[in-house]
Short mmCIF file of C-alpha atoms in Angstrom, two decimals:
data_model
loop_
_atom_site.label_atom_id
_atom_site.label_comp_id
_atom_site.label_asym_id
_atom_site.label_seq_id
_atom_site.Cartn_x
_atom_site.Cartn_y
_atom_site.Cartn_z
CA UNK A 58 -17.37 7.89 1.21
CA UNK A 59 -14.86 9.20 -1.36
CA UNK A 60 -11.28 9.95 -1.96
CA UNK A 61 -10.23 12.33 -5.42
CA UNK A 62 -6.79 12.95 -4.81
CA UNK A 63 -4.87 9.58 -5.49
CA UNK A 64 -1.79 9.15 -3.60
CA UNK A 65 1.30 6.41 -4.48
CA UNK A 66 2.11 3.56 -2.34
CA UNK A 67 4.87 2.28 -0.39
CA UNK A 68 4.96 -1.12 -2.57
CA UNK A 69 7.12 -2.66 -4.86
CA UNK A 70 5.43 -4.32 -8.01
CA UNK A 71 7.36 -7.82 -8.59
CA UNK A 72 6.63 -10.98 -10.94
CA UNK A 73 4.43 -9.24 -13.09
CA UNK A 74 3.10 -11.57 -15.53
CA UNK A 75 -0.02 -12.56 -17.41
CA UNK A 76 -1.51 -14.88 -14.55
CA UNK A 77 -4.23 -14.43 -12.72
CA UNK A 78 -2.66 -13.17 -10.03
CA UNK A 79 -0.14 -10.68 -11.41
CA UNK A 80 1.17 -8.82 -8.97
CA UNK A 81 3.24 -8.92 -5.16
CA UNK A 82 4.79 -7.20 -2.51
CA UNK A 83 6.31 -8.23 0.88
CA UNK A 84 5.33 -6.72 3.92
CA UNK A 85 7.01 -7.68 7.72
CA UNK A 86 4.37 -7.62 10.81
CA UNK A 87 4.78 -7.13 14.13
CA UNK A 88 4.11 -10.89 14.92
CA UNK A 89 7.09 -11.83 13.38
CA UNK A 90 4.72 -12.92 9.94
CA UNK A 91 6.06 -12.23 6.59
CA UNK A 92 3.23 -12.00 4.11
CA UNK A 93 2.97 -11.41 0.29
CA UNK A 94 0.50 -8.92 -1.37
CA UNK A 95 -1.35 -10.68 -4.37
CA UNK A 96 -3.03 -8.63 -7.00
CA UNK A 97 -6.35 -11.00 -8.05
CA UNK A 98 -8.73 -10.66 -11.31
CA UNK A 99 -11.53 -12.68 -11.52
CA UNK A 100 -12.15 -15.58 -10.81
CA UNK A 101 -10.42 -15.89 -7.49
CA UNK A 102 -8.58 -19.49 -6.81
CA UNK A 103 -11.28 -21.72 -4.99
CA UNK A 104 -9.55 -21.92 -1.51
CA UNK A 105 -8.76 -18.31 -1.60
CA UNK A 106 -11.94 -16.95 -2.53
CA UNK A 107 -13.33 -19.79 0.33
CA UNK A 108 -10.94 -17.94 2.94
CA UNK A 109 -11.86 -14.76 2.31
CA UNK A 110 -15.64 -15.10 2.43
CA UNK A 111 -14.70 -16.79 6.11
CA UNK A 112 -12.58 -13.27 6.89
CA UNK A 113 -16.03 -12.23 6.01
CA UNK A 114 -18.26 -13.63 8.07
CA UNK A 115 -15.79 -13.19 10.59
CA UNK A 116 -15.37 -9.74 10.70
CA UNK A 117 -19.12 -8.61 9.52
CA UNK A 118 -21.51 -11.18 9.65
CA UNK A 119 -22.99 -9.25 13.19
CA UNK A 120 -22.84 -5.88 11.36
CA UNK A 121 -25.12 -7.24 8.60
CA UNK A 122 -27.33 -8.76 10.74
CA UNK A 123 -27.83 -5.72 12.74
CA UNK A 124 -28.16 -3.52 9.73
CA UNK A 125 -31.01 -2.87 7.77
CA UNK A 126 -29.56 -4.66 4.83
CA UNK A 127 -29.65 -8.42 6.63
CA UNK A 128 -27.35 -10.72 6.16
CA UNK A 129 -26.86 -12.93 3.43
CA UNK A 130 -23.99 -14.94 2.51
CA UNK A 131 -24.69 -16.26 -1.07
CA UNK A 132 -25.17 -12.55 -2.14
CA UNK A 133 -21.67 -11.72 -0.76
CA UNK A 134 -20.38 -14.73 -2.10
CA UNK A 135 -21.57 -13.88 -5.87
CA UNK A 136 -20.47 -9.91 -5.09
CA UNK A 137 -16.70 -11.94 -5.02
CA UNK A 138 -17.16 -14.20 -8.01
CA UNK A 139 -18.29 -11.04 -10.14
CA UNK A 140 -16.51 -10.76 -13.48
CA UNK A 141 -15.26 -7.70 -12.92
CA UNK A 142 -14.06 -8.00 -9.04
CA UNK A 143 -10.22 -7.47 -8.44
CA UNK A 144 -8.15 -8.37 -5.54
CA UNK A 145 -5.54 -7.10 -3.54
CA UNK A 146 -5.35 -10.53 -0.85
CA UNK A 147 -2.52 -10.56 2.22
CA UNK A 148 -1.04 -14.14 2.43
CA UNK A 149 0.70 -15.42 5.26
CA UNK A 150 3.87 -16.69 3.99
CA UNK A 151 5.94 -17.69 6.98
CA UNK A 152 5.71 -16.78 10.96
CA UNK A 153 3.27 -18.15 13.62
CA UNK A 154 1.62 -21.49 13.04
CA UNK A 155 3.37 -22.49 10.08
CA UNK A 156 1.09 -25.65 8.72
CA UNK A 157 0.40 -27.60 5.68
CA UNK A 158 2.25 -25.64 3.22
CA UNK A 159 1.08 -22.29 4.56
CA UNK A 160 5.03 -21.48 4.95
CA UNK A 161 4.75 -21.25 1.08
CA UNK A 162 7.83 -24.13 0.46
CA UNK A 163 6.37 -25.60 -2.53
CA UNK A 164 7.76 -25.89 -6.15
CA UNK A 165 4.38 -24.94 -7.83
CA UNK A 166 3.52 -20.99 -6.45
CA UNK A 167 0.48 -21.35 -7.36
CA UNK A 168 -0.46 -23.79 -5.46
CA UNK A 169 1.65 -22.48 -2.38
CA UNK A 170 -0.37 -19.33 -2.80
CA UNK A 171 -3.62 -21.58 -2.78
CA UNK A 172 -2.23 -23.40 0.44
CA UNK A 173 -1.63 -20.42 2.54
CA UNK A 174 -3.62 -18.47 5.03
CA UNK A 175 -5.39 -14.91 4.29
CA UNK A 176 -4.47 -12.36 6.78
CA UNK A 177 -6.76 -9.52 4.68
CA UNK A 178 -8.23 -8.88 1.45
CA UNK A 179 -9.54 -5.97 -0.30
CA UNK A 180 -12.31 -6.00 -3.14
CA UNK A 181 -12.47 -3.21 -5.28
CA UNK A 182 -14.30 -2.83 -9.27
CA UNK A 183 -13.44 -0.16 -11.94
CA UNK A 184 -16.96 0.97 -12.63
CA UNK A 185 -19.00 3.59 -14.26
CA UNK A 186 -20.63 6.63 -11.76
CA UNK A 187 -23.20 9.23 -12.71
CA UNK A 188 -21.58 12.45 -12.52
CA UNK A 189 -25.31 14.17 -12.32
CA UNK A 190 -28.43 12.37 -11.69
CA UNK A 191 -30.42 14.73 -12.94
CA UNK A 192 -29.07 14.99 -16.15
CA UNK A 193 -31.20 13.01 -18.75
CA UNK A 194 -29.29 10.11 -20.14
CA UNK A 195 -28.62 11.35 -22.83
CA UNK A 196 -26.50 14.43 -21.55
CA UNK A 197 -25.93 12.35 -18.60
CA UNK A 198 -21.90 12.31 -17.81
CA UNK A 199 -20.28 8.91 -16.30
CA UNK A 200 -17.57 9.23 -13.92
CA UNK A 201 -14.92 6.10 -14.10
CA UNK A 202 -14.24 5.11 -10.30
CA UNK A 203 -13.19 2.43 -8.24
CA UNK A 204 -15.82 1.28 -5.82
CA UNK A 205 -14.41 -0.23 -2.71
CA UNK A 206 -16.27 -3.16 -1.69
CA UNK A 207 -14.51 -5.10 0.83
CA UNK A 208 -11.20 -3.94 2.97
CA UNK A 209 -11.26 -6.51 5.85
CA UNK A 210 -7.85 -7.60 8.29
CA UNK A 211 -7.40 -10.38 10.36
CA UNK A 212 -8.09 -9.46 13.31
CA UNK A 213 -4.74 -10.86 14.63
CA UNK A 214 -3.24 -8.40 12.28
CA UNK A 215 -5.45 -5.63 12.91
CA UNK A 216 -3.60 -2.12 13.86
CA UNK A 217 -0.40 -2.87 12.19
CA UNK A 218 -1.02 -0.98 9.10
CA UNK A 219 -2.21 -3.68 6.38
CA UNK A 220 -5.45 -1.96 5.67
CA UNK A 221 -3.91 1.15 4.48
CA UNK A 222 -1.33 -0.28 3.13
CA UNK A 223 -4.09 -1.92 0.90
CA UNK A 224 -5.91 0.95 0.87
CA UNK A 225 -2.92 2.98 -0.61
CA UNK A 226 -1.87 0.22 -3.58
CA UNK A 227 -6.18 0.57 -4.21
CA UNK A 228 -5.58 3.84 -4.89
CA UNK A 229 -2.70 3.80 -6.76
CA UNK A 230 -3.65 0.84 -8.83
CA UNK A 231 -6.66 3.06 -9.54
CA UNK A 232 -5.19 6.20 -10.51
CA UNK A 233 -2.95 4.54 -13.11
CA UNK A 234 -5.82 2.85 -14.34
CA UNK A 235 -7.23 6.44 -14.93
CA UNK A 236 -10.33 6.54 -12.42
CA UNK A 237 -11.18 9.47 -10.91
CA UNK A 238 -12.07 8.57 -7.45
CA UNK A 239 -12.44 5.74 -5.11
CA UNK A 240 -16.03 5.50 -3.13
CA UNK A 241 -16.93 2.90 -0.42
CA UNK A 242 -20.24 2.37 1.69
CA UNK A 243 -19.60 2.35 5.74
CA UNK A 244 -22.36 1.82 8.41
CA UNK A 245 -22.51 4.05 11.22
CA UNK A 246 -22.29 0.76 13.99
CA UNK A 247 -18.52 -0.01 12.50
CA UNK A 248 -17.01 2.92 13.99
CA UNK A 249 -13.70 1.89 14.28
CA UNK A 250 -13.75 1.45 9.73
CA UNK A 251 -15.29 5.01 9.89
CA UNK A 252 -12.59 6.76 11.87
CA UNK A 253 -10.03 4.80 9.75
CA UNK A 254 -11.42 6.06 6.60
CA UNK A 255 -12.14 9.22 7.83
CA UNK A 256 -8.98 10.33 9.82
CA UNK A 257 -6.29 8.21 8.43
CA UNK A 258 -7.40 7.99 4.61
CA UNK A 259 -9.02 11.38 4.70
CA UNK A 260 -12.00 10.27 2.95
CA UNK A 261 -15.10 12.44 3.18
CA UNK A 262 -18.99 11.98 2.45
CA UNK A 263 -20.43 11.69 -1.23
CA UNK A 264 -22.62 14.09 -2.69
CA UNK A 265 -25.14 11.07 -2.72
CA UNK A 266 -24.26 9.81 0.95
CA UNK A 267 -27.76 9.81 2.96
CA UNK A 268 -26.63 12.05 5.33
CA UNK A 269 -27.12 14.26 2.27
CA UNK A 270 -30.75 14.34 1.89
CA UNK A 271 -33.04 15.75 4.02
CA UNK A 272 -35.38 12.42 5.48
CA UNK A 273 -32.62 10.31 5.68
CA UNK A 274 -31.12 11.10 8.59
CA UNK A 275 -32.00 7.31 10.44
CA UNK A 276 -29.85 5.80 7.65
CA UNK A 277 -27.40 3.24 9.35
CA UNK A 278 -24.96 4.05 6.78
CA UNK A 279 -22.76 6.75 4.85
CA UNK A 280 -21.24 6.64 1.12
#
């Protein structure tokens, strides 16, 4: 699935420095949480890039093993340590279950950061897209775009508004970074993720989404 017309966030960009993680935003929930938004290049911090491999498995393992593409955890796991992955990671700063430094009172923030719990993630790469397969490639013309790999919540904090707010800093992120257009892959069997991209992000199918071609019409997912 795609999305060409890049729209601006509700976020304010704070603390921006030349860290790893160099950007955050503050964001109130429902559940009486407040949470910071962390912008991530790689490598993540250990215990963050742990956490979010368990929001993983949490949220998809059943969806992979259903699908034709299996399930396998050490491939997801090296998708996340890629050189090129960026992050946009929800941490729980203060609110329900406030534990072992998860409330974020510490006098080294990067260690608080390390120390508190991941309430969503998204994993996105500035990459290269052919504009025209069929183009030889030497005529062949290469599309910068942000592919979309990961956008999973909490489910605790699912339906109050953290994936798109994710989704929206994505997009903006990406736009001032001069891509073109964002694509992600959905399977049909996650149809709650397919409405959301669909009807609230108003994302539509790729010219090279299966549902494209004629004989791939049993294809579990779109593009």
């Amino acid at each position: 699935m795609r999305h060409q017309q890049q729209r601006g966030g509700r976020f304010r960009r704070e603390n921006n420095n030349d860290n790893n993680s160099n950007s955050n935003s503050s964001n109130n929930n429902n559940n009486g949480r407040t949470a910071t938004i962390q912008h991530y290049k790689s490598p993540l911090p250990p215990t963050i890039l742990h956490r979010c491999l368990q929001l993983f498995v949490t949220n998809m393992a059943k969806l992979y093993k259903d699908s034709s593409w299996g399930f396998n955890v050490d491939e997801k796991r090296k998708e996340l340590e890629h050189e090129g992955a960026r992050f946009l990671v929800v941490l729980q700063t203060s609110g329900e279950n406030d534990k072992d430094g998860e409330n974020g009172e510490n006098d080294n923030p990067d260690k608080a950061s390390n120390n508190r719990k991941v309430l969503g993630f998204a994993h996105y790469r500035y990459e290269p897209s052919d504009d025209d397969e069929d183009d030889s490639p030497s005529t062949r013309t290469y599309l910068p775009i942000t592919h979309l790999y990961e956008l999973q919540i909490s489910p605790s904090c699912q339906s109050l508004g953290l994936g798109k707010q994710l989704m929206t800093l994505a997009e903006l992120l990406s736009y001032k970074a001069g891509m073109k257009k964002c694509m992600l892959t959905v399977f049909h069997a996650n149809v709650g993720k397919m409405k959301f991209y669909q009807k609230r992000m108003r994302y539509g199918m790729d010219e090279c989404s299966p549902c494209n071609f004629v004989g791939k019409e049993d294809c579990d997912y779109e593009i």
